[in-house]
PDB file of C-alpha atoms in Angstrom:
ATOM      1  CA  UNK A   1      30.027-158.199  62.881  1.00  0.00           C
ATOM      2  CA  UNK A   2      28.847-161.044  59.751  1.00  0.00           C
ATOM      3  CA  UNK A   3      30.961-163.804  60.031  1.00  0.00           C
ATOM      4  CA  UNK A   4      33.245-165.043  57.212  1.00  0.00           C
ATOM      5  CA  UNK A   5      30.908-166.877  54.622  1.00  0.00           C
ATOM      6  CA  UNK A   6      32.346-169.301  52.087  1.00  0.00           C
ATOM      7  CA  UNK A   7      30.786-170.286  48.953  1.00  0.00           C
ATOM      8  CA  UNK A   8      31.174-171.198  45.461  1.00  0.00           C
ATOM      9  CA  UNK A   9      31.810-168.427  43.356  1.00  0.00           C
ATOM     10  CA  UNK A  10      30.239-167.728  39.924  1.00  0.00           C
ATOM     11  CA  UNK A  11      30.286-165.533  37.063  1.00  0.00           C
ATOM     12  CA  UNK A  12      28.904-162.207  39.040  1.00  0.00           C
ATOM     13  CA  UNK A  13      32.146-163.128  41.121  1.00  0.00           C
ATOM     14  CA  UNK A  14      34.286-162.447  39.251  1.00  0.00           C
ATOM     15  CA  UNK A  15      35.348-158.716  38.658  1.00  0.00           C
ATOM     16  CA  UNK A  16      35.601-158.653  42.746  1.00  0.00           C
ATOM     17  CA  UNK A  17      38.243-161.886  42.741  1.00  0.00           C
ATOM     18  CA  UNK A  18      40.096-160.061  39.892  1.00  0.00           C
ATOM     19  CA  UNK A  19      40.303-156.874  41.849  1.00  0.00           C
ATOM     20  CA  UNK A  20      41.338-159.152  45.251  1.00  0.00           C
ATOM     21  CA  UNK A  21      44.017-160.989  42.719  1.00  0.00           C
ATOM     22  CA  UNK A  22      45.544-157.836  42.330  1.00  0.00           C
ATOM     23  CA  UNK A  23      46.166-157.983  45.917  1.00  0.00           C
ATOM     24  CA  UNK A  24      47.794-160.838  45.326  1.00  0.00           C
ATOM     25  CA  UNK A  25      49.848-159.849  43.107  1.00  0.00           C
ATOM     26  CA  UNK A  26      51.073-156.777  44.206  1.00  0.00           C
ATOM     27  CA  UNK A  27      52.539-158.901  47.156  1.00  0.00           C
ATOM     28  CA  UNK A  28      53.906-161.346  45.133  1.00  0.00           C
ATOM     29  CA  UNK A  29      58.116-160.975  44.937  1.00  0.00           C
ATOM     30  CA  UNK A  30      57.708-162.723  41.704  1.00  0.00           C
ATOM     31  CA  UNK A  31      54.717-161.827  39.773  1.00  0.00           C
ATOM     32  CA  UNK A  32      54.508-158.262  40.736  1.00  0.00           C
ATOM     33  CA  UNK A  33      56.879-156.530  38.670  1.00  0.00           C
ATOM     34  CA  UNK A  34      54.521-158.776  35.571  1.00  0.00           C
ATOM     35  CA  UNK A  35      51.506-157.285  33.939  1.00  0.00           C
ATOM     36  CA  UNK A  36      48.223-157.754  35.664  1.00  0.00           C
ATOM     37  CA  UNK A  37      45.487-157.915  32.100  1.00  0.00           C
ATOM     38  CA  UNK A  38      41.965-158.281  33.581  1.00  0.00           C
ATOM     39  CA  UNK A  39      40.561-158.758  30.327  1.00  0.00           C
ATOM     40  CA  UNK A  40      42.474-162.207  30.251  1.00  0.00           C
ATOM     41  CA  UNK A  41      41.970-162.779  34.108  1.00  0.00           C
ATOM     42  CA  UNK A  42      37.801-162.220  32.906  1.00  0.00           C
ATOM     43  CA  UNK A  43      37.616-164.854  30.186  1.00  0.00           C
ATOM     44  CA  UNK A  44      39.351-167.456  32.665  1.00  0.00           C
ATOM     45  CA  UNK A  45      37.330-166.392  35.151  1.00  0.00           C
ATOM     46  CA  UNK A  46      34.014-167.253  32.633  1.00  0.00           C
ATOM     47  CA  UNK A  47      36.028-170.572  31.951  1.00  0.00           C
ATOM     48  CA  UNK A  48      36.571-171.334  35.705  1.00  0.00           C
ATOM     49  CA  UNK A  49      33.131-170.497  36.854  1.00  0.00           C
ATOM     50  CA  UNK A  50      31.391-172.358  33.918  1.00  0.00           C
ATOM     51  CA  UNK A  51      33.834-175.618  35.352  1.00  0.00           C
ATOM     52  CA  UNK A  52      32.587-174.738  38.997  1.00  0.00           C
ATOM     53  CA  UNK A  53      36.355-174.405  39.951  1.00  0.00           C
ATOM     54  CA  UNK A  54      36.157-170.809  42.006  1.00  0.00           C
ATOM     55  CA  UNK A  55      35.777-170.748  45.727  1.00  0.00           C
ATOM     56  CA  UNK A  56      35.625-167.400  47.550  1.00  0.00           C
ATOM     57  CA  UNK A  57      35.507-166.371  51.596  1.00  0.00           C
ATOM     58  CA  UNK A  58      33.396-163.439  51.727  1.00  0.00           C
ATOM     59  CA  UNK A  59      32.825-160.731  54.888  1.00  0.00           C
ATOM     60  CA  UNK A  60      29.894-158.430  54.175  1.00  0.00           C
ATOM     61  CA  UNK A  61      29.738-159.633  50.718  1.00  0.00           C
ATOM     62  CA  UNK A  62      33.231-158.635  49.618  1.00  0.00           C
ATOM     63  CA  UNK A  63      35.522-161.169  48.844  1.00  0.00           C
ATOM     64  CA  UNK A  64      38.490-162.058  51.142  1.00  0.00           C
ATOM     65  CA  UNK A  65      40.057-164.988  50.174  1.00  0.00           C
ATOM     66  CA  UNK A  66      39.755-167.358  47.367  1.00  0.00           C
ATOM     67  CA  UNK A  67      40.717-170.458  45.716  1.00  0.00           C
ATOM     68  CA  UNK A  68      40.738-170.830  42.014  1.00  0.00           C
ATOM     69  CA  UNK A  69      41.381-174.124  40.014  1.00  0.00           C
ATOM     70  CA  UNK A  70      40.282-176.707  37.953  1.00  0.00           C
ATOM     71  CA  UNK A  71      39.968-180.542  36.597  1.00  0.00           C
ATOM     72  CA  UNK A  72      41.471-181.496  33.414  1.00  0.00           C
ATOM     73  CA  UNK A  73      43.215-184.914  32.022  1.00  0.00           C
ATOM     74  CA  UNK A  74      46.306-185.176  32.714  1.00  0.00           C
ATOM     75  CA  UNK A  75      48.582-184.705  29.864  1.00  0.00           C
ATOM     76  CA  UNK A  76      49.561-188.417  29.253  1.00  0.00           C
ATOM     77  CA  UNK A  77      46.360-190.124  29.459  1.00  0.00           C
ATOM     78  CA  UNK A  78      42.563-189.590  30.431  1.00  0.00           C
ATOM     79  CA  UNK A  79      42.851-189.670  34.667  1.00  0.00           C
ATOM     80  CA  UNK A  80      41.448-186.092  35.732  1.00  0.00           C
ATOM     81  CA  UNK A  81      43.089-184.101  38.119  1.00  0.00           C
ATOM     82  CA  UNK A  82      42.580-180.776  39.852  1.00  0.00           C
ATOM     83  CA  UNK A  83      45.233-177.961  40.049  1.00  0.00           C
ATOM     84  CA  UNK A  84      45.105-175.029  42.119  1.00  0.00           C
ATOM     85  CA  UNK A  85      45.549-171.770  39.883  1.00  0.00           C
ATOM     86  CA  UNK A  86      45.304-169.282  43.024  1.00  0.00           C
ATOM     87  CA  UNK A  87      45.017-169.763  46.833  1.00  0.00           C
ATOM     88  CA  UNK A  88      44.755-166.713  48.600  1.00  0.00           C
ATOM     89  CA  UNK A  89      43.546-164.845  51.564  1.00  0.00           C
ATOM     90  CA  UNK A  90      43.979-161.119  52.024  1.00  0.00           C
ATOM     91  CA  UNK A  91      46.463-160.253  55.044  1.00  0.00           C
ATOM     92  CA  UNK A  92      43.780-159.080  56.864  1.00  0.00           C
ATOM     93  CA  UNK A  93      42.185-162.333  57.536  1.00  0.00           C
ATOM     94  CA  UNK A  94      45.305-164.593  57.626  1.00  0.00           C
ATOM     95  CA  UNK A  95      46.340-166.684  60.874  1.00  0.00           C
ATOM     96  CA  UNK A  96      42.834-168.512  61.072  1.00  0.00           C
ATOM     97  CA  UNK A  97      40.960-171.287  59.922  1.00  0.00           C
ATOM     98  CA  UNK A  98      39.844-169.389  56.489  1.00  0.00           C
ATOM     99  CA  UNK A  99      42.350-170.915  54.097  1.00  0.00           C
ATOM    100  CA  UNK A 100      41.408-174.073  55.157  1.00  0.00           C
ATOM    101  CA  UNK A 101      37.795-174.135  54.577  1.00  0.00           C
ATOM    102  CA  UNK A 102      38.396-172.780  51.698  1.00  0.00           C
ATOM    103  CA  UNK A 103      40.718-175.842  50.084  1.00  0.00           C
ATOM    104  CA  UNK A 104      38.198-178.115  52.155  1.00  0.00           C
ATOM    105  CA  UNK A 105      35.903-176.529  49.700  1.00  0.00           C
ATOM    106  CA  UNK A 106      37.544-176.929  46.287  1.00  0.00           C
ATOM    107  CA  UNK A 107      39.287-180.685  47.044  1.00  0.00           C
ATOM    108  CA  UNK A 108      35.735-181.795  47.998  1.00  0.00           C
ATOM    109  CA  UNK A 109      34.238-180.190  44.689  1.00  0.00           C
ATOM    110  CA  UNK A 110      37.406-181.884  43.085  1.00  0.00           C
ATOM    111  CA  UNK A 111      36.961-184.899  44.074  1.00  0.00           C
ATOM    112  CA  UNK A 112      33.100-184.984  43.090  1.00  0.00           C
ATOM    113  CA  UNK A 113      33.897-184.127  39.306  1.00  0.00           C
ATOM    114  CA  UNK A 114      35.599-187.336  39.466  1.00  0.00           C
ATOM    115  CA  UNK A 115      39.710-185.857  40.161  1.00  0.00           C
ATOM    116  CA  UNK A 116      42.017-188.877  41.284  1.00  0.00           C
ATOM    117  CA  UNK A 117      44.545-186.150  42.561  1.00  0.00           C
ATOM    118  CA  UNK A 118      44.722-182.720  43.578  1.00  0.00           C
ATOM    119  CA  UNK A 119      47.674-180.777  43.607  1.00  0.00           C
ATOM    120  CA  UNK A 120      48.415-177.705  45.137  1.00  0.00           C
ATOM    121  CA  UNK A 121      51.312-175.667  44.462  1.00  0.00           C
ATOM    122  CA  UNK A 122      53.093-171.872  45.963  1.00  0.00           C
ATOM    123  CA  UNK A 123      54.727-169.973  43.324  1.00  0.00           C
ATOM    124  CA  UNK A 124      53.910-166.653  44.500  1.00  0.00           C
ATOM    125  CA  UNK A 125      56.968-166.515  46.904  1.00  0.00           C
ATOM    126  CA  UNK A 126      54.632-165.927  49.547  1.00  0.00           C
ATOM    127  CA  UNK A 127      55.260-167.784  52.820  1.00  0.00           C
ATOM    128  CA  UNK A 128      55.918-170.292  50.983  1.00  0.00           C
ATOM    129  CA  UNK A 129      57.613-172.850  53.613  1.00  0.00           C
ATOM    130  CA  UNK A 130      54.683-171.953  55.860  1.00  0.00           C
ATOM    131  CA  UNK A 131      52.477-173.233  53.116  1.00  0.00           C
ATOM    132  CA  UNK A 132      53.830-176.260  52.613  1.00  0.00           C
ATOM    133  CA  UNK A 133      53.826-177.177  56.358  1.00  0.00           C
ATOM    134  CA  UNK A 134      50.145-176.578  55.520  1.00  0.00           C
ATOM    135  CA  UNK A 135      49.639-178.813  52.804  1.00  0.00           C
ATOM    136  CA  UNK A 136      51.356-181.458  54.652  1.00  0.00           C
ATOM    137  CA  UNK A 137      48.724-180.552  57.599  1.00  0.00           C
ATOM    138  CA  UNK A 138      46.162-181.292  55.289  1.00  0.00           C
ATOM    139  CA  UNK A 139      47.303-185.051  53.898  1.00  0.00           C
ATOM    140  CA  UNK A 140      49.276-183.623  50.895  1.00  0.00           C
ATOM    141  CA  UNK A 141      53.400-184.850  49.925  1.00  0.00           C
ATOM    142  CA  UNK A 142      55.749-182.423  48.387  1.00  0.00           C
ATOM    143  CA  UNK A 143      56.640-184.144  44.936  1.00  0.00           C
ATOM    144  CA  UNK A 144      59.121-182.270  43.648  1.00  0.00           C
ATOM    145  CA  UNK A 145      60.230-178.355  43.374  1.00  0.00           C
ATOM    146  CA  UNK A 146      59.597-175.523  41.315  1.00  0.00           C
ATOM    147  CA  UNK A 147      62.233-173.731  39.519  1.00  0.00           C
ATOM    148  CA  UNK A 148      62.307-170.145  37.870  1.00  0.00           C
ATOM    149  CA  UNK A 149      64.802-168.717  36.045  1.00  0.00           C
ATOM    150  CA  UNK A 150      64.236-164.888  35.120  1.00  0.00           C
ATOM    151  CA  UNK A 151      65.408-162.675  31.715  1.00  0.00           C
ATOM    152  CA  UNK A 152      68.504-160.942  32.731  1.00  0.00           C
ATOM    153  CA  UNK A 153      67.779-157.244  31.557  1.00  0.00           C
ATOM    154  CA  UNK A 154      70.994-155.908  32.730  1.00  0.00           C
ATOM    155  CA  UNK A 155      72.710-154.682  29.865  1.00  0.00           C
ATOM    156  CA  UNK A 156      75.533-156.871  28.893  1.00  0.00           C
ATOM    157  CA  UNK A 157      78.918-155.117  28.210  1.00  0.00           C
ATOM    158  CA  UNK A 158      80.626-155.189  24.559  1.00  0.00           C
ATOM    159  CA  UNK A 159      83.837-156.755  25.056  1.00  0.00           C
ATOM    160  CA  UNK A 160      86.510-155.023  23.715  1.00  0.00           C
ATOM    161  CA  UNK A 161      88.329-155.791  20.845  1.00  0.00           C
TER     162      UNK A 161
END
């Protein structure tokens, strides 16, 4: 049995992650009823890998888990950060170390292209109070919430007159 190998992924990477994002997806209460366009998901995936910013837990060379992100200036002045777009790890392999090492992997590459923060976020509705306890595991503060309000597509009734 190969053991779980984590890397930095790369351009050749990326038609595997999008097909293990759909994964994620699929699971997702909130995304998965949204369209899934791997054209788009392929030119960020160029963007990301040409940044550095994809991480990927492989088992016999197909990917398992990943973590996607990047560094960019914050909005209001010119202090980088790094931002989780994706954290993710196939059921399969959940309940171990893997997710760790794998955001081990992309704060440390963070912090070398110069990030003063990194924030990580859940808005898959995945475990996501079981993720936080993780983040806090790992040194990180909650800093505020994340709030969603959806398109009501129910019909709305005419009111008679």
């Amino acid at each position: 049995m190969e053991a779980l190998k984590i890397r930095q992924g790369d351009t050749d990477d990326i038609l595997s992650l999008i097909n293990l994002g759909r994964a994620m997806h699929e699971e997702s209460p909130r995304f998965k009823d949204m369209d899934y366009d791997e054209e788009k998901l392929l030119n960020l995936g160029v963007n990301l890998a040409e940044q550095g910013g994809i991480f990927l837990a492989e088992k016999n060379g197909k990917p398992v888990g990943m973590v996607l992100g990047m560094v960019t200036e914050h909005f209001f002045g010119h202090d980088l950060m790094a931002t989780d777009l994706a954290v993710y790890v196939h059921p399969d392999h959940r309940g171990g170390t893997l997710v760790v090492r794998l955001i081990k992997k992309f704060e440390a590459w963070a912090f070398s292209m110069g990030a003063k923060i990194v924030s990580m976020g859940v808005s898959t509705e995945v475990d996501a109070e079981r993720t936080s306890q993780l983040y806090k595991r790992l040194g990180y503060r909650m800093t505020g919430c994340l709030a969603v309000k959806e398109r009501q597509t129910n019909k709305v009734k005419e009111v008679e007159r």
